[in-house]
mmCIF file of C-alpha atoms and ligand atoms in Angstrom:
data_model
loop_
_atom_site.group_PDB
_atom_site.id
_atom_site.type_symbol
_atom_site.label_atom_id
_atom_site.label_comp_id
_atom_site.label_asym_id
_atom_site.label_seq_id
_atom_site.Cartn_x
_atom_site.Cartn_y
_atom_site.Cartn_z
ATOM 1 C CA MET R 1 107.156 23.410 147.908
ATOM 2 C CA GLU R 2 108.183 25.138 144.678
ATOM 3 C CA THR R 3 109.518 23.520 141.552
ATOM 4 C CA VAL R 4 112.784 25.248 140.689
ATOM 5 C CA VAL R 5 114.834 24.959 137.492
ATOM 6 C CA SER R 6 118.322 26.326 136.964
ATOM 7 C CA GLY R 7 120.757 25.827 134.115
ATOM 8 C CA ILE R 8 124.069 26.809 132.619
ATOM 9 C CA ARG R 9 125.424 26.603 129.093
ATOM 10 C CA SER R 10 128.351 24.223 128.736
ATOM 11 C CA THR R 11 130.547 26.720 126.935
ATOM 12 C CA GLY R 12 133.202 27.549 129.486
ATOM 13 C CA ASN R 13 134.273 27.455 133.076
ATOM 14 C CA LEU R 14 132.193 28.737 135.917
ATOM 15 C CA HIS R 15 132.937 32.344 136.928
ATOM 16 C CA LEU R 16 131.952 34.591 139.813
ATOM 17 C CA GLY R 17 129.021 35.955 137.777
ATOM 18 C CA ASN R 18 127.491 32.493 137.451
ATOM 19 C CA TYR R 19 128.093 31.789 141.109
ATOM 20 C CA PHE R 20 126.650 34.987 142.568
ATOM 21 C CA GLY R 21 124.070 35.600 139.835
ATOM 22 C CA ALA R 22 122.368 32.233 139.883
ATOM 23 C CA LEU R 23 124.020 29.352 141.679
ATOM 24 C CA LYS R 24 124.085 30.732 145.207
ATOM 25 C CA ASN R 25 120.319 31.170 145.142
ATOM 26 C CA PHE R 26 119.848 27.672 143.809
ATOM 27 C CA LEU R 27 122.019 26.223 146.596
ATOM 28 C CA LYS R 28 119.815 27.917 149.180
ATOM 29 C CA MET R 29 116.689 26.386 147.644
ATOM 30 C CA GLN R 30 117.786 22.860 146.886
ATOM 31 C CA LYS R 31 116.938 21.234 150.204
ATOM 32 C CA GLU R 32 113.357 22.479 150.657
ATOM 33 C CA ASN R 33 112.118 22.457 147.060
ATOM 34 C CA ASN R 34 111.716 20.245 144.068
ATOM 35 C CA CYS R 35 114.898 21.387 142.335
ATOM 36 C CA PHE R 36 116.237 20.587 138.879
ATOM 37 C CA PHE R 37 119.687 21.598 137.810
ATOM 38 C CA PHE R 38 120.913 20.923 134.303
ATOM 39 C CA ILE R 39 123.754 21.586 131.862
ATOM 40 C CA ALA R 40 122.424 23.236 128.689
ATOM 41 C CA ASP R 41 124.561 21.393 126.172
ATOM 42 C CA TYR R 42 122.094 21.751 123.270
ATOM 43 C CA HIS R 43 122.244 25.519 123.703
ATOM 44 C CA SER R 44 126.016 25.390 123.417
ATOM 45 C CA LEU R 45 125.762 23.979 119.860
ATOM 46 C CA THR R 46 124.846 27.462 118.603
ATOM 47 C CA THR R 47 128.568 28.235 118.714
ATOM 48 C CA HIS R 48 129.583 24.990 116.913
ATOM 49 C CA PRO R 49 132.014 23.420 119.416
ATOM 50 C CA LYS R 50 134.289 20.547 118.349
ATOM 51 C CA PRO R 51 132.945 17.168 119.615
ATOM 52 C CA ALA R 52 135.903 16.586 121.952
ATOM 53 C CA ASP R 53 135.554 20.106 123.394
ATOM 54 C CA LEU R 54 131.803 19.696 123.879
ATOM 55 C CA HIS R 55 132.327 16.596 125.974
ATOM 56 C CA ALA R 56 135.187 18.058 128.017
ATOM 57 C CA ASN R 57 133.191 21.227 128.714
ATOM 58 C CA ILE R 58 130.140 19.346 129.924
ATOM 59 C CA LYS R 59 132.297 17.355 132.300
ATOM 60 C CA GLN R 60 134.124 20.400 133.575
ATOM 61 C CA VAL R 61 130.982 22.461 134.173
ATOM 62 C CA LEU R 62 129.261 19.531 135.862
ATOM 63 C CA SER R 63 132.261 18.997 138.166
ATOM 64 C CA GLU R 64 132.387 22.681 139.012
ATOM 65 C CA TYR R 65 128.733 22.854 139.923
ATOM 66 C CA LEU R 66 128.945 19.783 142.113
ATOM 67 C CA ALA R 67 132.068 21.247 143.732
ATOM 68 C CA CYS R 68 130.082 24.354 144.665
ATOM 69 C CA GLY R 69 127.641 22.267 146.656
ATOM 70 C CA ILE R 70 124.829 21.127 144.392
ATOM 71 C CA ASP R 71 123.709 17.963 146.095
ATOM 72 C CA PRO R 72 122.511 15.240 143.711
ATOM 73 C CA GLU R 73 120.713 13.567 146.607
ATOM 74 C CA ALA R 74 118.586 16.687 147.104
ATOM 75 C CA ALA R 75 118.317 18.100 143.573
ATOM 76 C CA THR R 76 117.910 16.381 140.214
ATOM 77 C CA VAL R 77 121.141 17.007 138.289
ATOM 78 C CA TYR R 78 121.127 16.167 134.593
ATOM 79 C CA ILE R 79 122.443 16.896 131.133
ATOM 80 C CA GLN R 80 119.904 18.530 128.788
ATOM 81 C CA SER R 81 120.719 16.179 125.897
ATOM 82 C CA ASP R 82 119.904 13.160 128.100
ATOM 83 C CA VAL R 83 116.279 14.293 128.209
ATOM 84 C CA PRO R 84 114.915 14.177 124.623
ATOM 85 C CA GLU R 85 111.443 15.195 125.855
ATOM 86 C CA VAL R 86 112.823 18.747 126.037
ATOM 87 C CA THR R 87 113.294 18.796 122.272
ATOM 88 C CA GLU R 88 109.721 17.704 121.669
ATOM 89 C CA LEU R 89 108.376 20.508 123.829
ATOM 90 C CA TYR R 90 110.767 22.900 122.054
ATOM 91 C CA LEU R 91 109.272 21.876 118.706
ATOM 92 C CA LEU R 92 105.722 22.275 119.965
ATOM 93 C CA LEU R 93 106.446 25.702 121.484
ATOM 94 C CA ASN R 94 108.115 26.854 118.256
ATOM 95 C CA MET R 95 104.720 26.688 116.561
ATOM 96 C CA ASN R 96 103.455 29.439 118.866
ATOM 97 C CA ALA R 97 106.592 31.591 118.929
ATOM 98 C CA TYR R 98 106.713 34.379 116.378
ATOM 99 C CA VAL R 99 109.752 35.226 114.297
ATOM 100 C CA GLY R 100 109.270 38.945 114.954
ATOM 101 C CA GLU R 101 109.454 38.629 118.729
ATOM 102 C CA LEU R 102 112.443 36.292 118.499
ATOM 103 C CA GLU R 103 114.296 38.713 116.229
ATOM 104 C CA ARG R 104 113.751 41.513 118.745
ATOM 105 C CA THR R 105 115.400 39.577 121.614
ATOM 106 C CA VAL R 106 118.418 41.454 122.969
ATOM 107 C CA SER R 107 120.598 38.330 123.173
ATOM 108 C CA PHE R 108 119.848 37.504 119.508
ATOM 109 C CA LYS R 109 120.772 41.011 118.366
ATOM 110 C CA GLU R 110 124.008 40.757 120.353
ATOM 111 C CA LYS R 111 124.870 37.385 118.783
ATOM 112 C CA ILE R 112 124.295 38.742 115.293
ATOM 113 C CA ARG R 113 126.854 41.383 116.070
ATOM 114 C CA LYS R 114 129.322 38.955 117.644
ATOM 115 C CA GLN R 115 129.108 36.069 115.164
ATOM 116 C CA PRO R 116 127.882 37.531 111.835
ATOM 117 C CA ASP R 117 129.133 34.458 109.947
ATOM 118 C CA ASN R 118 127.062 32.037 112.002
ATOM 119 C CA ILE R 119 123.543 33.394 112.471
ATOM 120 C CA ASN R 120 121.894 29.989 112.735
ATOM 121 C CA ALA R 121 118.225 29.288 113.464
ATOM 122 C CA GLY R 122 119.211 27.837 116.838
ATOM 123 C CA LEU R 123 120.271 31.322 117.911
ATOM 124 C CA LEU R 124 116.908 32.718 116.885
ATOM 125 C CA THR R 125 114.951 30.071 118.756
ATOM 126 C CA TYR R 126 117.311 29.966 121.748
ATOM 127 C CA PRO R 127 114.668 31.493 124.084
ATOM 128 C CA VAL R 128 112.137 28.858 123.007
ATOM 129 C CA LEU R 129 114.500 26.046 123.986
ATOM 130 C CA MET R 130 115.129 27.814 127.273
ATOM 131 C CA ALA R 131 111.383 28.092 127.884
ATOM 132 C CA ALA R 132 111.050 24.362 127.170
ATOM 133 C CA ASP R 133 113.793 23.619 129.738
ATOM 134 C CA ILE R 134 111.840 25.461 132.378
ATOM 135 C CA ILE R 135 108.226 24.593 131.730
ATOM 136 C CA ILE R 136 108.945 20.925 131.001
ATOM 137 C CA HIS R 137 109.013 20.596 134.818
ATOM 138 C CA ARG R 138 106.245 23.191 135.227
ATOM 139 C CA ALA R 139 108.604 25.252 137.373
ATOM 140 C CA GLY R 140 107.552 28.346 139.302
ATOM 141 C CA LYS R 141 110.981 29.762 140.148
ATOM 142 C CA VAL R 142 114.138 30.174 138.092
ATOM 143 C CA PRO R 143 117.239 31.532 139.858
ATOM 144 C CA VAL R 144 119.081 33.567 137.196
ATOM 145 C CA GLY R 145 121.199 36.678 136.809
ATOM 146 C CA GLN R 146 119.917 39.903 135.313
ATOM 147 C CA ASP R 147 121.084 38.985 131.806
ATOM 148 C CA GLN R 148 118.432 36.253 131.628
ATOM 149 C CA ALA R 149 115.500 38.464 132.665
ATOM 150 C CA GLN R 150 114.232 38.929 129.119
ATOM 151 C CA HIS R 151 114.412 35.184 128.414
ATOM 152 C CA LEU R 152 112.326 34.582 131.517
ATOM 153 C CA GLU R 153 109.808 37.161 130.401
ATOM 154 C CA MET R 154 109.525 35.292 127.096
ATOM 155 C CA THR R 155 109.121 32.002 128.940
ATOM 156 C CA ARG R 156 106.183 33.503 130.814
ATOM 157 C CA ARG R 157 104.698 34.692 127.556
ATOM 158 C CA PHE R 158 105.053 31.285 125.865
ATOM 159 C CA ALA R 159 103.467 29.561 128.871
ATOM 160 C CA ARG R 160 100.601 32.067 128.912
ATOM 161 C CA ARG R 161 100.091 31.740 125.171
ATOM 162 C CA PHE R 162 99.942 27.956 125.348
ATOM 163 C CA ASN R 163 97.354 28.134 128.120
ATOM 164 C CA SER R 164 95.164 30.609 126.298
ATOM 165 C CA MET R 165 95.479 28.898 122.906
ATOM 166 C CA TYR R 166 94.206 25.611 124.347
ATOM 167 C CA GLY R 167 91.924 27.087 127.003
ATOM 168 C CA VAL R 168 93.772 25.414 129.870
ATOM 169 C CA ASP R 169 95.545 26.480 133.027
ATOM 170 C CA TYR R 170 98.374 24.014 132.577
ATOM 171 C CA PHE R 171 101.731 25.806 132.637
ATOM 172 C CA PRO R 172 102.554 28.134 135.562
ATOM 173 C CA GLU R 173 104.239 31.426 134.609
ATOM 174 C CA PRO R 174 107.695 31.085 136.157
ATOM 175 C CA ASP R 175 109.431 33.965 137.946
ATOM 176 C CA ALA R 176 113.077 34.878 137.637
ATOM 177 C CA TYR R 177 114.301 34.595 141.184
ATOM 178 C CA ASN R 178 116.843 36.075 143.535
ATOM 179 C CA PHE R 179 116.722 36.046 147.327
ATOM 180 C CA GLY R 180 117.745 39.686 147.369
ATOM 181 C CA LYS R 181 114.707 40.449 145.133
ATOM 182 C CA LYS R 182 116.703 42.286 142.458
ATOM 183 C CA LEU R 183 118.430 40.137 139.840
ATOM 184 C CA VAL R 184 122.193 40.414 140.064
ATOM 185 C CA LYS R 185 124.696 41.552 137.466
ATOM 186 C CA ILE R 186 128.315 40.884 138.342
ATOM 187 C CA PRO R 187 130.520 43.199 136.272
ATOM 188 C CA GLY R 188 133.732 42.222 134.493
ATOM 189 C CA LEU R 189 137.226 43.414 135.387
ATOM 190 C CA ASP R 190 137.614 45.400 132.191
ATOM 191 C CA GLY R 191 135.666 48.393 133.392
ATOM 192 C CA SER R 192 132.481 47.790 131.418
ATOM 193 C CA GLY R 193 129.759 45.216 130.906
ATOM 194 C CA LYS R 194 129.089 41.966 132.720
ATOM 195 C CA MET R 195 131.499 39.232 133.657
ATOM 196 C CA GLY R 196 131.359 36.585 130.935
ATOM 197 C CA LYS R 197 132.802 33.242 129.947
ATOM 198 C CA SER R 198 134.583 34.381 126.831
ATOM 199 C CA GLU R 199 135.089 38.116 127.326
ATOM 200 C CA GLY R 200 138.479 37.672 129.037
ATOM 201 C CA ASN R 201 137.179 39.754 131.957
ATOM 202 C CA GLY R 202 136.310 37.075 134.482
ATOM 203 C CA ILE R 203 137.528 35.322 137.598
ATOM 204 C CA PHE R 204 136.898 31.587 137.324
ATOM 205 C CA LEU R 205 136.304 29.345 140.294
ATOM 206 C CA ALA R 206 139.041 27.065 138.963
ATOM 207 C CA ASP R 207 141.637 29.886 138.815
ATOM 208 C CA PRO R 208 144.591 29.281 141.133
ATOM 209 C CA PRO R 209 145.252 32.035 143.733
ATOM 210 C CA GLY R 210 148.239 33.472 141.827
ATOM 211 C CA GLU R 211 146.086 33.933 138.743
ATOM 212 C CA ILE R 212 143.317 35.636 140.726
ATOM 213 C CA ARG R 213 145.778 38.076 142.311
ATOM 214 C CA LYS R 214 147.222 38.891 138.877
ATOM 215 C CA LYS R 215 143.801 39.436 137.291
ATOM 216 C CA ILE R 216 142.576 41.682 140.095
ATOM 217 C CA MET R 217 145.759 43.762 140.140
ATOM 218 C CA ARG R 218 145.317 44.310 136.384
ATOM 219 C CA ALA R 219 141.604 45.234 136.723
ATOM 220 C CA VAL R 220 140.668 48.622 135.287
ATOM 221 C CA THR R 221 140.180 51.456 137.825
ATOM 222 C CA ASP R 222 140.772 55.132 137.139
ATOM 223 C CA THR R 223 143.932 57.165 137.220
ATOM 224 C CA GLY R 224 142.770 59.457 140.017
ATOM 225 C CA PRO R 225 143.278 61.710 141.855
ATOM 226 C CA VAL R 226 140.043 61.064 143.688
ATOM 227 C CA THR R 227 138.110 64.167 144.659
ATOM 228 C CA PRO R 228 136.769 63.998 148.222
ATOM 229 C CA GLY R 229 133.005 63.393 148.153
ATOM 230 C CA GLY R 230 133.073 62.430 144.441
ATOM 231 C CA LYS R 231 131.228 59.413 143.062
ATOM 232 C CA PRO R 232 133.374 56.412 142.090
ATOM 233 C CA SER R 233 133.929 56.041 138.339
ATOM 234 C CA VAL R 234 132.182 53.116 136.586
ATOM 235 C CA PRO R 235 135.219 50.765 136.691
ATOM 236 C CA VAL R 236 135.771 51.500 140.388
ATOM 237 C CA GLU R 237 132.074 51.047 141.173
ATOM 238 C CA ASN R 238 132.361 47.670 139.426
ATOM 239 C CA LEU R 239 135.084 46.614 141.861
ATOM 240 C CA PHE R 240 132.871 47.749 144.738
ATOM 241 C CA THR R 241 130.050 45.602 143.328
ATOM 242 C CA ILE R 242 132.289 42.529 143.278
ATOM 243 C CA MET R 243 133.513 43.396 146.751
ATOM 244 C CA SER R 244 129.931 43.632 148.002
ATOM 245 C CA VAL R 245 129.333 39.955 147.221
ATOM 246 C CA VAL R 246 132.657 38.475 148.357
ATOM 247 C CA SER R 247 133.773 40.649 151.289
ATOM 248 C CA ASP R 248 132.558 41.457 154.746
ATOM 249 C CA PRO R 249 130.234 44.516 154.778
ATOM 250 C CA SER R 250 132.677 46.317 157.104
ATOM 251 C CA THR R 251 135.432 45.923 154.492
ATOM 252 C CA VAL R 252 133.253 47.464 151.786
ATOM 253 C CA GLU R 253 132.321 50.287 154.140
ATOM 254 C CA TYR R 254 135.981 50.961 154.952
ATOM 255 C CA PHE R 255 137.017 51.322 151.312
ATOM 256 C CA ARG R 256 133.900 53.352 150.442
ATOM 257 C CA GLU R 257 134.842 55.748 153.189
ATOM 258 C CA GLN R 258 138.442 55.922 152.010
ATOM 259 C CA HIS R 259 137.099 56.755 148.566
ATOM 260 C CA SER R 260 134.761 59.446 149.748
ATOM 261 C CA LEU R 261 137.576 60.997 151.793
ATOM 262 C CA GLY R 262 139.677 61.014 148.635
ATOM 263 C CA VAL R 263 142.489 58.970 150.199
ATOM 264 C CA ILE R 264 141.789 55.532 148.737
ATOM 265 C CA ARG R 265 144.681 53.445 147.415
ATOM 266 C CA TYR R 266 143.332 51.187 144.715
ATOM 267 C CA GLY R 267 146.277 48.831 145.198
ATOM 268 C CA ASP R 268 145.206 48.166 148.792
ATOM 269 C CA MET R 269 141.593 47.705 147.793
ATOM 270 C CA LYS R 270 142.583 45.222 145.094
ATOM 271 C CA LYS R 271 144.816 43.221 147.448
ATOM 272 C CA GLN R 272 141.940 42.877 149.890
ATOM 273 C CA LEU R 273 139.482 42.003 147.114
ATOM 274 C CA ALA R 274 141.784 39.293 145.721
ATOM 275 C CA GLU R 275 142.210 37.664 149.146
ATOM 276 C CA ASP R 276 138.474 37.704 149.815
ATOM 277 C CA ILE R 277 137.780 36.064 146.451
ATOM 278 C CA ILE R 278 140.443 33.416 147.083
ATOM 279 C CA LYS R 279 138.844 32.580 150.435
ATOM 280 C CA ILE R 280 135.713 31.577 148.517
ATOM 281 C CA THR R 281 137.257 29.958 145.450
ATOM 282 C CA GLU R 282 140.134 27.969 146.977
ATOM 283 C CA PRO R 283 138.068 25.252 148.719
ATOM 284 C CA VAL R 284 135.897 24.966 145.595
ATOM 285 C CA ARG R 285 138.953 24.603 143.370
ATOM 286 C CA GLU R 286 140.231 21.739 145.475
ATOM 287 C CA ARG R 287 136.893 19.970 145.208
ATOM 288 C CA ILE R 288 136.732 20.572 141.431
ATOM 289 C CA ASN R 289 140.039 18.749 141.014
ATOM 290 C CA ARG R 290 138.851 15.837 143.108
ATOM 291 C CA ILE R 291 135.397 15.494 141.525
ATOM 292 C CA SER R 292 136.496 15.913 137.902
ATOM 293 C CA SER R 293 138.849 12.940 138.232
ATOM 294 C CA ASP R 294 136.108 10.686 139.584
ATOM 295 C CA ASN R 295 134.445 9.462 136.380
ATOM 296 C CA ALA R 296 132.473 6.741 138.124
ATOM 297 C CA TYR R 297 130.842 9.271 140.443
ATOM 298 C CA LEU R 298 130.017 11.670 137.593
ATOM 299 C CA ALA R 299 128.530 8.867 135.488
ATOM 300 C CA LYS R 300 126.346 7.785 138.405
ATOM 301 C CA VAL R 301 125.134 11.339 139.078
ATOM 302 C CA VAL R 302 124.071 11.980 135.484
ATOM 303 C CA ALA R 303 122.494 8.545 134.978
ATOM 304 C CA GLU R 304 120.339 8.940 138.080
ATOM 305 C CA GLY R 305 119.589 12.557 137.193
ATOM 306 C CA ALA R 306 118.515 11.652 133.651
ATOM 307 C CA GLU R 307 116.134 9.041 134.970
ATOM 308 C CA LYS R 308 114.479 11.428 137.430
ATOM 309 C CA ALA R 309 114.337 14.304 134.932
ATOM 310 C CA ARG R 310 112.822 12.092 132.243
ATOM 311 C CA GLU R 311 110.150 10.911 134.614
ATOM 312 C CA SER R 312 109.058 14.505 135.229
ATOM 313 C CA ALA R 313 109.494 15.563 131.577
ATOM 314 C CA SER R 314 107.663 12.615 130.051
ATOM 315 C CA ARG R 315 104.660 13.244 132.291
ATOM 316 C CA THR R 316 104.457 16.800 130.960
ATOM 317 C CA ILE R 317 104.846 15.673 127.343
ATOM 318 C CA ARG R 318 102.108 13.089 127.755
ATOM 319 C CA GLU R 319 99.739 15.728 129.114
ATOM 320 C CA VAL R 320 100.742 18.354 126.565
ATOM 321 C CA ARG R 321 100.153 15.961 123.669
ATOM 322 C CA GLU R 322 96.719 15.218 125.055
ATOM 323 C CA ILE R 323 95.917 18.951 125.427
ATOM 324 C CA ILE R 324 97.077 19.716 121.881
ATOM 325 C CA GLY R 325 94.912 16.937 120.517
ATOM 326 C CA TYR R 326 97.280 14.032 119.895
ATOM 327 C CA ARG R 327 95.145 11.178 121.158
ATOM 328 C CA PRO R 328 95.222 7.433 120.747
ATOM 329 C CA PHE R 329 92.752 5.864 118.288
HETATM 330 P P1 LIG K 401 124.766 31.188 131.258
HETATM 331 O O1 LIG K 401 125.360 29.854 131.044
HETATM 332 O O2 LIG K 401 125.315 32.337 130.472
HETATM 333 O O3 LIG K 401 124.858 31.590 132.783
HETATM 334 C C1 LIG K 401 124.386 30.723 133.811
HETATM 335 C C2 LIG K 401 123.752 31.553 134.901
HETATM 336 O O4 LIG K 401 124.671 32.531 135.396
HETATM 337 C C3 LIG K 401 124.101 33.832 135.310
HETATM 338 N N1 LIG K 401 125.162 34.811 134.976
HETATM 339 C C4 LIG K 401 125.355 35.958 135.638
HETATM 340 N N2 LIG K 401 124.711 36.501 136.685
HETATM 341 C C5 LIG K 401 125.163 37.690 137.152
HETATM 342 N N3 LIG K 401 126.236 38.356 136.621
HETATM 343 C C6 LIG K 401 126.904 37.841 135.567
HETATM 344 N N4 LIG K 401 127.962 38.486 135.072
HETATM 345 C C7 LIG K 401 126.470 36.593 135.020
HETATM 346 N N5 LIG K 401 126.888 35.811 133.986
HETATM 347 C C8 LIG K 401 126.065 34.738 133.973
HETATM 348 C C9 LIG K 401 123.072 33.753 134.203
HETATM 349 O O5 LIG K 401 122.084 34.746 134.366
HETATM 350 C C10 LIG K 401 122.526 32.350 134.396
HETATM 351 O O6 LIG K 401 121.536 32.349 135.373
HETATM 352 N N6 LIG K 401 120.553 30.680 128.670
HETATM 353 C C11 LIG K 401 121.198 30.381 129.927
HETATM 354 C C12 LIG K 401 121.283 28.891 130.231
HETATM 355 C C13 LIG K 401 119.937 28.238 130.301
HETATM 356 C C14 LIG K 401 119.036 28.320 131.395
HETATM 357 C C15 LIG K 401 117.904 27.555 130.984
HETATM 358 C C16 LIG K 401 119.069 28.946 132.634
HETATM 359 C C17 LIG K 401 119.374 27.474 129.341
HETATM 360 N N7 LIG K 401 118.156 27.041 129.746
HETATM 361 C C18 LIG K 401 116.808 27.401 131.841
HETATM 362 C C19 LIG K 401 117.963 28.802 133.486
HETATM 363 C C20 LIG K 401 116.853 28.018 133.083
HETATM 364 C C21 LIG K 401 122.605 30.908 129.851
HETATM 365 O O7 LIG K 401 123.166 31.059 128.796
HETATM 366 O O8 LIG K 401 123.185 31.122 131.074
#
């Protein structure tokens, strides 16, 4: 039995990238393993949300994840800020994380570019907090999308460094995990880059069908004409990638063939893609609406989750303090 940790920042609604990049793998693992799923609401403070928005976002993301099938009876579901032990481990790990390596992190460099007026220290140490989230439960597997691969590599390094600094074999080195072996990157609808929460290029699980059809019909393709035997352009390949996770393999094959024959009609492909997405999102959307209005249920889930997560986290902190040399008189 593996210990598995998965998380999401509480900065926006759940999109297809989150679902196919990370969540689907977690759902497959939750019954047979010791699984922890949490909402990274401390991480979201790096963008300075308003207090009312912070709370509403946590609730929305929690409801969406439960609606997708995370089972609080099987997995431990909790809010990061309900488990203060994480912040203690974060502080301890910060002492062995070097400013140079943090400054070289791709996500940090990206943030500097995106929010030059708010380059706070939390952004710099973001990977350390993420490492704390994972190794606080001494996890071995972390289902994530490709964009988190570097953070996982850093987590492994911090775990290894702790072990060698104190001459122990305490923290396992966790692996980024996907059932298909390769980590997934779901592209956006704008023809470049990955699907994101705030890039305006995503399909959200809470989007009503009409909205999904509109977004897909507006997705970037190319202006053609398609040369028989030619390779699809990047924006078109992106649509094929999305299709490969939501549609039947025979559907993907059909449109690939149409493309290679040079007779593809992007309008037809998009109509099919939209309907296949809706087939997946519509039942989830209905459950989101139901769950997000059930405050008593949500409160119960997070209270029980916090208790279980703190039990695991406080054991680690006790042992870590002992290893570092904090001992009773
Ligand atoms: P976040 O909130 O950006 O995304 C949550 C999960 O969804 C995956 N993901 C994607 N996968 C494929 N294609 C995409 N377009 C795509 N967009 C997002 C992410 O890889 C991630 O697995 N730092 C993390 C949150 C976090 C965390 C952790 C995750 C904090 N502590 C500990 C795992 C373990 C983040 O910002 O993910």
